[in-house]
């Protein structure tokens, strides 16, 4: 039935489109932001205010952006946009990590190994530089498209001269403080990549290794076995047969009990608790050696410093030591020590003052020779290749007791995925304990930095607590050199304040490339002298700094250096893997140089996985490419997805999840559109708003609710819990606004007089709602809110053109005032549930079709009755969209429905008792008559 009064009603209208078409509209909008320098305008707007500095962790410049990048950058943008609306100046300088092995590896692949090895260092570095810069451009476009505001034209690159120099400036501070030393130490070594690896570059994965049991014959009899006839052996166990040629000692567990098993006339020493198990593996009968009628059982201390014959090199002896790390679960309770190839072994033997033997070169091949310290019979063999030969050698000698394969967790190179070796080499280290770096860093972590989520503090705390000294040298080309020299005349290592200052000057001026092209004489000046022999021929050494050092000193090269930033920064935000990466290298260099953490707060995020919790990979076909999603659905969908997930843990994404996100987007968009449609070209807050005191009761209740929601949103943003922002807003918009309040208001908005107080009252609150939602959603739906700007009342959007420039929303009610009103709304909503049920029942049995046709008799308990009839009581009939609500006090909530009194109004379709005919308009209610001026 057509409504002939339709044109007399104030129906909603807006030019804000219902269909978003983000994929098309966003690029145009983005161009507008760029052409009109919105980021620069924003910096200008908050100039002179307190700064909030979120320091960007530099992504690695190799390849296009993935969903993890998108989540990272969008999260940062959400924070900056929020802080900026609060009035902070939020300079955001994006950065890129440009040095390091992955890029060098790409160049190596490009050239082929042979050509690569023949290419001069400066040429290789040029190619690496080119590769990094090209990838930065690719990534930069991707990040911008996501709507991320920042100083994209002036990012920081770790290959800038300034950054190179900062590397050495921090190095010098720490060197002067005595934290940096050159040491001989087993480090993870990748023989494929020819480099030492940091802990962060190690991935653990299962590996099948040969595990062997070997007898090492003692050169003297231990106490208690003096009268034993045959030879006495230690039975050792190892999973790295190739370390046997460099065996220097065995370790037994202090205070553990050891026994001797008799086999083929020999006494085989092993831990008592493991003895039967070992015999079973060896295929021996378990027959203990008896001494004075009792099994021979002695503590480990009995064997302390006894000697045995080195299993490969005749005439060489090893020594038995005691060490706590010996396990009691596997093996024999006696561990062979190759201190050149194991960390525990290294420390045990170092304590003994032993010379460390390390017979394996950079390629993982045994040095050629016949003496201990070379490969001996295995000269020139690769360690993997040597394993079976060594096992065979021991078998022929009759010292192999047993052999079996075991699968165990073993360190692998993060880059080439090959198993790594431990290898004692000359490296540069940062000492964690010599000058208390560990202690100060831990104090900063625990007492001076806020961690989000809180437990991240334990995670990085445990890592700092347990980490070994930081090996900062790498044997590669693409990085910042460690500024040390070797005297060509006497071999002395040279590094002092004068040489360091000269290098800092050199890097400022020419960058670290100069290290590889300029001669030390040309820039060292008077510092070009060997303090030992007085010679002037210094050779620049070739180790470079760990790439984590590079990005780690960005607090110096960027936060401290750039005048628009500050140090320490307010917040760092990265993936949780950065606890052992950038969070840590930044912490250690900042604490090392200045004694303070480089950040006041750290936000740690999880990884992006597919809908089933699997890693995204090309082979699984489950990769979500953020830029492709932008092209198909729009960046705001990606942004809304980021806000909807709990980023503090691993998060899921697939096309189904994005489709749901897209639905949620429509709910938000439709709500914005409705609010715009009832205000556009009709309501200007300054002209039309109703004073808070004069608002209709229902509107005042909603204003109270809005005040509460805003407080929740604010608190969630404060704690960087975007998914709580999303959840609170989604529930508010969908379950409260769309389904309840906005529906209830339609009658007043459409049918009351245009300028009536009742209608203006509704619009006043809807304007507050729009104002709030635009600001609350601006950090998330940055494009969409920006689109809405043009359609909103001017004063409501601070007379701004761009959404980023809005000020944060503050409700006109205080939380205290809201708290007085909210119980009334809660009671009304509780009763609404009961009424809705009664209406549904009545509709189901066919009594009524529309809720307007009924009146409700409701019984409510005393407390609710008092609220619903008290000072702040609202019109429940309007709220429930029924003709009347009769309230009675009773025990429990209940409601019954009856036919409405009066007749249906032709204009508003409400049932009202009319006072009479209104000049020819017979079926018109009094309110509509007034609106029509009858
Ligand atoms: Zn490798
Ligand atoms: Zn010298
Ligand atoms: Zn009417």
mmCIF file with all atom_site columns, C-alpha atoms in Angstrom, residues 683-834:
data_model
loop_
_atom_site.group_PDB
_atom_site.id
_atom_site.type_symbol
_atom_site.label_atom_id
_atom_site.label_alt_id
_atom_site.label_comp_id
_atom_site.label_asym_id
_atom_site.label_entity_id
_atom_site.label_seq_id
_atom_site.pdbx_PDB_ins_code
_atom_site.Cartn_x
_atom_site.Cartn_y
_atom_site.Cartn_z
_atom_site.occupancy
_atom_site.B_iso_or_equiv
_atom_site.pdbx_formal_charge
_atom_site.auth_seq_id
_atom_site.auth_comp_id
_atom_site.auth_asym_id
_atom_site.auth_atom_id
_atom_site.pdbx_PDB_model_num
ATOM 1   C CA . UNK A 1 683 ? 21.371 19.243  10.858 1.00 0.00 ? 683 UNK A CA 1
ATOM 2   C CA . UNK A 1 684 ? 24.215 21.547  11.843 1.00 0.00 ? 684 UNK A CA 1
ATOM 3   C CA . UNK A 1 685 ? 25.125 20.960  15.487 1.00 0.00 ? 685 UNK A CA 1
ATOM 4   C CA . UNK A 1 686 ? 25.801 24.653  16.173 1.00 0.00 ? 686 UNK A CA 1
ATOM 5   C CA . UNK A 1 687 ? 22.412 25.644  14.835 1.00 0.00 ? 687 UNK A CA 1
ATOM 6   C CA . UNK A 1 688 ? 20.149 22.717  15.578 1.00 0.00 ? 688 UNK A CA 1
ATOM 7   C CA . UNK A 1 689 ? 21.523 20.811  18.558 1.00 0.00 ? 689 UNK A CA 1
ATOM 8   C CA . UNK A 1 690 ? 19.358 20.437  21.643 1.00 0.00 ? 690 UNK A CA 1
ATOM 9   C CA . UNK A 1 691 ? 21.011 21.138  24.984 1.00 0.00 ? 691 UNK A CA 1
ATOM 10  C CA . UNK A 1 692 ? 21.895 17.980  26.901 1.00 0.00 ? 692 UNK A CA 1
ATOM 11  C CA . UNK A 1 693 ? 19.427 18.862  29.682 1.00 0.00 ? 693 UNK A CA 1
ATOM 12  C CA . UNK A 1 694 ? 16.599 19.162  27.144 1.00 0.00 ? 694 UNK A CA 1
ATOM 13  C CA . UNK A 1 695 ? 17.191 15.876  25.343 1.00 0.00 ? 695 UNK A CA 1
ATOM 14  C CA . UNK A 1 696 ? 14.341 13.401  25.181 1.00 0.00 ? 696 UNK A CA 1
ATOM 15  C CA . UNK A 1 697 ? 14.845 10.767  27.891 1.00 0.00 ? 697 UNK A CA 1
ATOM 16  C CA . UNK A 1 698 ? 15.575 7.898   25.474 1.00 0.00 ? 698 UNK A CA 1
ATOM 17  C CA . UNK A 1 699 ? 18.165 10.021  23.681 1.00 0.00 ? 699 UNK A CA 1
ATOM 18  C CA . UNK A 1 700 ? 19.793 10.916  26.938 1.00 0.00 ? 700 UNK A CA 1
ATOM 19  C CA . UNK A 1 701 ? 20.021 7.236   27.861 1.00 0.00 ? 701 UNK A CA 1
ATOM 20  C CA . UNK A 1 702 ? 21.691 6.486   24.546 1.00 0.00 ? 702 UNK A CA 1
ATOM 21  C CA . UNK A 1 703 ? 24.108 9.335   25.119 1.00 0.00 ? 703 UNK A CA 1
ATOM 22  C CA . UNK A 1 704 ? 25.000 7.713   28.428 1.00 0.00 ? 704 UNK A CA 1
ATOM 23  C CA . UNK A 1 705 ? 25.556 4.404   26.672 1.00 0.00 ? 705 UNK A CA 1
ATOM 24  C CA . UNK A 1 706 ? 27.692 6.081   24.023 1.00 0.00 ? 706 UNK A CA 1
ATOM 25  C CA . UNK A 1 707 ? 29.768 7.622   26.800 1.00 0.00 ? 707 UNK A CA 1
ATOM 26  C CA . UNK A 1 708 ? 30.353 4.190   28.270 1.00 0.00 ? 708 UNK A CA 1
ATOM 27  C CA . UNK A 1 709 ? 31.251 2.647   24.909 1.00 0.00 ? 709 UNK A CA 1
ATOM 28  C CA . UNK A 1 710 ? 33.682 5.453   24.203 1.00 0.00 ? 710 UNK A CA 1
ATOM 29  C CA . UNK A 1 711 ? 35.430 4.850   27.531 1.00 0.00 ? 711 UNK A CA 1
ATOM 30  C CA . UNK A 1 712 ? 35.814 1.178   26.628 1.00 0.00 ? 712 UNK A CA 1
ATOM 31  C CA . UNK A 1 713 ? 37.157 1.987   23.172 1.00 0.00 ? 713 UNK A CA 1
ATOM 32  C CA . UNK A 1 714 ? 39.567 4.494   24.635 1.00 0.00 ? 714 UNK A CA 1
ATOM 33  C CA . UNK A 1 715 ? 40.870 1.999   27.179 1.00 0.00 ? 715 UNK A CA 1
ATOM 34  C CA . UNK A 1 716 ? 41.309 -0.660  24.494 1.00 0.00 ? 716 UNK A CA 1
ATOM 35  C CA . UNK A 1 717 ? 43.243 1.706   22.214 1.00 0.00 ? 717 UNK A CA 1
ATOM 36  C CA . UNK A 1 718 ? 45.372 2.763   25.187 1.00 0.00 ? 718 UNK A CA 1
ATOM 37  C CA . UNK A 1 719 ? 46.361 -0.850  25.716 1.00 0.00 ? 719 UNK A CA 1
ATOM 38  C CA . UNK A 1 720 ? 46.861 -1.459  21.989 1.00 0.00 ? 720 UNK A CA 1
ATOM 39  C CA . UNK A 1 721 ? 44.093 -4.077  22.029 1.00 0.00 ? 721 UNK A CA 1
ATOM 40  C CA . UNK A 1 722 ? 42.576 -3.346  18.649 1.00 0.00 ? 722 UNK A CA 1
ATOM 41  C CA . UNK A 1 723 ? 40.492 -6.489  18.690 1.00 0.00 ? 723 UNK A CA 1
ATOM 42  C CA . UNK A 1 724 ? 38.738 -5.141  21.785 1.00 0.00 ? 724 UNK A CA 1
ATOM 43  C CA . UNK A 1 725 ? 38.122 -1.863  19.982 1.00 0.00 ? 725 UNK A CA 1
ATOM 44  C CA . UNK A 1 726 ? 36.657 -3.867  17.132 1.00 0.00 ? 726 UNK A CA 1
ATOM 45  C CA . UNK A 1 727 ? 34.551 -6.105  19.361 1.00 0.00 ? 727 UNK A CA 1
ATOM 46  C CA . UNK A 1 728 ? 33.122 -3.261  21.446 1.00 0.00 ? 728 UNK A CA 1
ATOM 47  C CA . UNK A 1 729 ? 32.290 -1.201  18.363 1.00 0.00 ? 729 UNK A CA 1
ATOM 48  C CA . UNK A 1 730 ? 30.912 -4.120  16.382 1.00 0.00 ? 730 UNK A CA 1
ATOM 49  C CA . UNK A 1 731 ? 28.608 -5.224  19.186 1.00 0.00 ? 731 UNK A CA 1
ATOM 50  C CA . UNK A 1 732 ? 27.522 -1.664  19.816 1.00 0.00 ? 732 UNK A CA 1
ATOM 51  C CA . UNK A 1 733 ? 26.826 -0.914  16.179 1.00 0.00 ? 733 UNK A CA 1
ATOM 52  C CA . UNK A 1 734 ? 25.163 -4.174  15.253 1.00 0.00 ? 734 UNK A CA 1
ATOM 53  C CA . UNK A 1 735 ? 23.292 -5.367  18.324 1.00 0.00 ? 735 UNK A CA 1
ATOM 54  C CA . UNK A 1 736 ? 22.451 -2.051  19.934 1.00 0.00 ? 736 UNK A CA 1
ATOM 55  C CA . UNK A 1 737 ? 22.376 0.669   17.301 1.00 0.00 ? 737 UNK A CA 1
ATOM 56  C CA . UNK A 1 738 ? 21.141 -1.070  14.170 1.00 0.00 ? 738 UNK A CA 1
ATOM 57  C CA . UNK A 1 739 ? 18.796 -3.524  15.808 1.00 0.00 ? 739 UNK A CA 1
ATOM 58  C CA . UNK A 1 740 ? 17.387 -1.399  18.598 1.00 0.00 ? 740 UNK A CA 1
ATOM 59  C CA . UNK A 1 741 ? 18.015 2.277   18.966 1.00 0.00 ? 741 UNK A CA 1
ATOM 60  C CA . UNK A 1 742 ? 18.164 3.440   15.364 1.00 0.00 ? 742 UNK A CA 1
ATOM 61  C CA . UNK A 1 743 ? 15.023 1.483   14.503 1.00 0.00 ? 743 UNK A CA 1
ATOM 62  C CA . UNK A 1 744 ? 13.172 3.000   17.425 1.00 0.00 ? 744 UNK A CA 1
ATOM 63  C CA . UNK A 1 745 ? 14.144 6.520   16.391 1.00 0.00 ? 745 UNK A CA 1
ATOM 64  C CA . UNK A 1 746 ? 12.975 6.238   12.810 1.00 0.00 ? 746 UNK A CA 1
ATOM 65  C CA . UNK A 1 747 ? 9.418  7.203   13.691 1.00 0.00 ? 747 UNK A CA 1
ATOM 66  C CA . UNK A 1 748 ? 10.499 10.403  15.368 1.00 0.00 ? 748 UNK A CA 1
ATOM 67  C CA . UNK A 1 749 ? 13.063 11.252  12.700 1.00 0.00 ? 749 UNK A CA 1
ATOM 68  C CA . UNK A 1 750 ? 10.802 10.649  9.732  1.00 0.00 ? 750 UNK A CA 1
ATOM 69  C CA . UNK A 1 751 ? 7.438  11.770  11.044 1.00 0.00 ? 751 UNK A CA 1
ATOM 70  C CA . UNK A 1 752 ? 7.948  14.494  13.631 1.00 0.00 ? 752 UNK A CA 1
ATOM 71  C CA . UNK A 1 753 ? 8.116  18.092  12.536 1.00 0.00 ? 753 UNK A CA 1
ATOM 72  C CA . UNK A 1 754 ? 11.427 18.894  10.846 1.00 0.00 ? 754 UNK A CA 1
ATOM 73  C CA . UNK A 1 755 ? 12.414 21.383  13.473 1.00 0.00 ? 755 UNK A CA 1
ATOM 74  C CA . UNK A 1 756 ? 10.591 19.873  16.427 1.00 0.00 ? 756 UNK A CA 1
ATOM 75  C CA . UNK A 1 757 ? 12.577 19.485  19.645 1.00 0.00 ? 757 UNK A CA 1
ATOM 76  C CA . UNK A 1 758 ? 11.835 15.760  19.671 1.00 0.00 ? 758 UNK A CA 1
ATOM 77  C CA . UNK A 1 759 ? 13.371 15.308  16.234 1.00 0.00 ? 759 UNK A CA 1
ATOM 78  C CA . UNK A 1 760 ? 16.296 17.629  16.880 1.00 0.00 ? 760 UNK A CA 1
ATOM 79  C CA . UNK A 1 761 ? 16.908 15.764  20.125 1.00 0.00 ? 761 UNK A CA 1
ATOM 80  C CA . UNK A 1 762 ? 17.275 12.500  18.213 1.00 0.00 ? 762 UNK A CA 1
ATOM 81  C CA . UNK A 1 763 ? 19.544 14.169  15.674 1.00 0.00 ? 763 UNK A CA 1
ATOM 82  C CA . UNK A 1 764 ? 21.660 15.682  18.419 1.00 0.00 ? 764 UNK A CA 1
ATOM 83  C CA . UNK A 1 765 ? 22.473 12.246  19.779 1.00 0.00 ? 765 UNK A CA 1
ATOM 84  C CA . UNK A 1 766 ? 22.870 10.740  16.315 1.00 0.00 ? 766 UNK A CA 1
ATOM 85  C CA . UNK A 1 767 ? 25.347 13.494  15.510 1.00 0.00 ? 767 UNK A CA 1
ATOM 86  C CA . UNK A 1 768 ? 27.278 12.563  18.650 1.00 0.00 ? 768 UNK A CA 1
ATOM 87  C CA . UNK A 1 769 ? 27.156 8.938   17.549 1.00 0.00 ? 769 UNK A CA 1
ATOM 88  C CA . UNK A 1 770 ? 28.436 9.774   14.076 1.00 0.00 ? 770 UNK A CA 1
ATOM 89  C CA . UNK A 1 771 ? 31.095 11.976  15.543 1.00 0.00 ? 771 UNK A CA 1
ATOM 90  C CA . UNK A 1 772 ? 32.232 9.224   17.859 1.00 0.00 ? 772 UNK A CA 1
ATOM 91  C CA . UNK A 1 773 ? 32.106 6.407   15.328 1.00 0.00 ? 773 UNK A CA 1
ATOM 92  C CA . UNK A 1 774 ? 34.037 8.364   12.717 1.00 0.00 ? 774 UNK A CA 1
ATOM 93  C CA . UNK A 1 775 ? 36.813 9.017   15.199 1.00 0.00 ? 775 UNK A CA 1
ATOM 94  C CA . UNK A 1 776 ? 36.804 5.554   16.738 1.00 0.00 ? 776 UNK A CA 1
ATOM 95  C CA . UNK A 1 777 ? 36.901 3.959   13.296 1.00 0.00 ? 777 UNK A CA 1
ATOM 96  C CA . UNK A 1 778 ? 39.276 6.418   11.636 1.00 0.00 ? 778 UNK A CA 1
ATOM 97  C CA . UNK A 1 779 ? 42.437 4.536   12.698 1.00 0.00 ? 779 UNK A CA 1
ATOM 98  C CA . UNK A 1 780 ? 40.945 1.319   11.305 1.00 0.00 ? 780 UNK A CA 1
ATOM 99  C CA . UNK A 1 781 ? 38.669 2.205   8.372  1.00 0.00 ? 781 UNK A CA 1
ATOM 100 C CA . UNK A 1 782 ? 40.908 5.064   7.303  1.00 0.00 ? 782 UNK A CA 1
ATOM 101 C CA . UNK A 1 783 ? 39.713 5.246   3.721  1.00 0.00 ? 783 UNK A CA 1
ATOM 102 C CA . UNK A 1 784 ? 36.014 4.852   4.495  1.00 0.00 ? 784 UNK A CA 1
ATOM 103 C CA . UNK A 1 785 ? 35.900 7.448   7.255  1.00 0.00 ? 785 UNK A CA 1
ATOM 104 C CA . UNK A 1 786 ? 37.841 9.792   5.001  1.00 0.00 ? 786 UNK A CA 1
ATOM 105 C CA . UNK A 1 787 ? 35.170 9.207   2.368  1.00 0.00 ? 787 UNK A CA 1
ATOM 106 C CA . UNK A 1 788 ? 32.428 10.020  4.890  1.00 0.00 ? 788 UNK A CA 1
ATOM 107 C CA . UNK A 1 789 ? 34.036 13.372  5.757  1.00 0.00 ? 789 UNK A CA 1
ATOM 108 C CA . UNK A 1 790 ? 32.473 15.176  2.795  1.00 0.00 ? 790 UNK A CA 1
ATOM 109 C CA . UNK A 1 791 ? 28.934 14.191  3.824  1.00 0.00 ? 791 UNK A CA 1
ATOM 110 C CA . UNK A 1 792 ? 29.056 14.955  7.534  1.00 0.00 ? 792 UNK A CA 1
ATOM 111 C CA . UNK A 1 793 ? 28.018 18.271  9.093  1.00 0.00 ? 793 UNK A CA 1
ATOM 112 C CA . UNK A 1 794 ? 31.094 20.536  8.921  1.00 0.00 ? 794 UNK A CA 1
ATOM 113 C CA . UNK A 1 795 ? 31.432 21.376  12.577 1.00 0.00 ? 795 UNK A CA 1
ATOM 114 C CA . UNK A 1 796 ? 31.065 17.735  13.447 1.00 0.00 ? 796 UNK A CA 1
ATOM 115 C CA . UNK A 1 797 ? 34.270 16.982  11.544 1.00 0.00 ? 797 UNK A CA 1
ATOM 116 C CA . UNK A 1 798 ? 36.185 19.955  12.973 1.00 0.00 ? 798 UNK A CA 1
ATOM 117 C CA . UNK A 1 799 ? 35.843 21.643  9.549  1.00 0.00 ? 799 UNK A CA 1
ATOM 118 C CA . UNK A 1 800 ? 38.530 19.288  8.290  1.00 0.00 ? 800 UNK A CA 1
ATOM 119 C CA . UNK A 1 801 ? 38.780 17.678  4.881  1.00 0.00 ? 801 UNK A CA 1
ATOM 120 C CA . UNK A 1 802 ? 40.784 14.601  5.858  1.00 0.00 ? 802 UNK A CA 1
ATOM 121 C CA . UNK A 1 803 ? 39.769 12.127  8.503  1.00 0.00 ? 803 UNK A CA 1
ATOM 122 C CA . UNK A 1 804 ? 43.336 11.784  9.764  1.00 0.00 ? 804 UNK A CA 1
ATOM 123 C CA . UNK A 1 805 ? 43.130 15.402  10.922 1.00 0.00 ? 805 UNK A CA 1
ATOM 124 C CA . UNK A 1 806 ? 40.173 14.855  13.261 1.00 0.00 ? 806 UNK A CA 1
ATOM 125 C CA . UNK A 1 807 ? 40.523 15.413  16.983 1.00 0.00 ? 807 UNK A CA 1
ATOM 126 C CA . UNK A 1 808 ? 39.652 12.573  19.312 1.00 0.00 ? 808 UNK A CA 1
ATOM 127 C CA . UNK A 1 809 ? 36.022 12.241  20.392 1.00 0.00 ? 809 UNK A CA 1
ATOM 128 C CA . UNK A 1 810 ? 35.011 13.299  23.871 1.00 0.00 ? 810 UNK A CA 1
ATOM 129 C CA . UNK A 1 811 ? 31.452 12.689  25.063 1.00 0.00 ? 811 UNK A CA 1
ATOM 130 C CA . UNK A 1 812 ? 29.536 15.700  26.433 1.00 0.00 ? 812 UNK A CA 1
ATOM 131 C CA . UNK A 1 813 ? 28.602 13.531  29.425 1.00 0.00 ? 813 UNK A CA 1
ATOM 132 C CA . UNK A 1 814 ? 31.060 12.536  32.106 1.00 0.00 ? 814 UNK A CA 1
ATOM 133 C CA . UNK A 1 815 ? 31.274 8.873   33.068 1.00 0.00 ? 815 UNK A CA 1
ATOM 134 C CA . UNK A 1 816 ? 29.772 9.871   36.434 1.00 0.00 ? 816 UNK A CA 1
ATOM 135 C CA . UNK A 1 817 ? 26.759 11.420  34.785 1.00 0.00 ? 817 UNK A CA 1
ATOM 136 C CA . UNK A 1 818 ? 26.443 8.427   32.496 1.00 0.00 ? 818 UNK A CA 1
ATOM 137 C CA . UNK A 1 819 ? 26.602 6.087   35.460 1.00 0.00 ? 819 UNK A CA 1
ATOM 138 C CA . UNK A 1 820 ? 23.398 7.618   36.873 1.00 0.00 ? 820 UNK A CA 1
ATOM 139 C CA . UNK A 1 821 ? 21.523 6.981   33.655 1.00 0.00 ? 821 UNK A CA 1
ATOM 140 C CA . UNK A 1 822 ? 22.788 3.580   32.621 1.00 0.00 ? 822 UNK A CA 1
ATOM 141 C CA . UNK A 1 823 ? 20.756 1.491   35.113 1.00 0.00 ? 823 UNK A CA 1
ATOM 142 C CA . UNK A 1 824 ? 17.576 2.876   33.523 1.00 0.00 ? 824 UNK A CA 1
ATOM 143 C CA . UNK A 1 825 ? 18.732 1.833   30.072 1.00 0.00 ? 825 UNK A CA 1
ATOM 144 C CA . UNK A 1 826 ? 19.765 -1.582  31.367 1.00 0.00 ? 826 UNK A CA 1
ATOM 145 C CA . UNK A 1 827 ? 16.321 -2.123  32.928 1.00 0.00 ? 827 UNK A CA 1
ATOM 146 C CA . UNK A 1 828 ? 14.643 -1.007  29.697 1.00 0.00 ? 828 UNK A CA 1
ATOM 147 C CA . UNK A 1 829 ? 16.794 -3.402  27.692 1.00 0.00 ? 829 UNK A CA 1
ATOM 148 C CA . UNK A 1 830 ? 16.107 -6.251  30.086 1.00 0.00 ? 830 UNK A CA 1
ATOM 149 C CA . UNK A 1 831 ? 12.373 -5.676  29.761 1.00 0.00 ? 831 UNK A CA 1
ATOM 150 C CA . UNK A 1 832 ? 12.801 -5.372  25.999 1.00 0.00 ? 832 UNK A CA 1
ATOM 151 C CA . UNK A 1 833 ? 13.938 -8.991  25.877 1.00 0.00 ? 833 UNK A CA 1
ATOM 152 C CA . UNK A 1 834 ? 10.719 -10.088 27.586 1.00 0.00 ? 834 UNK A CA 1
#
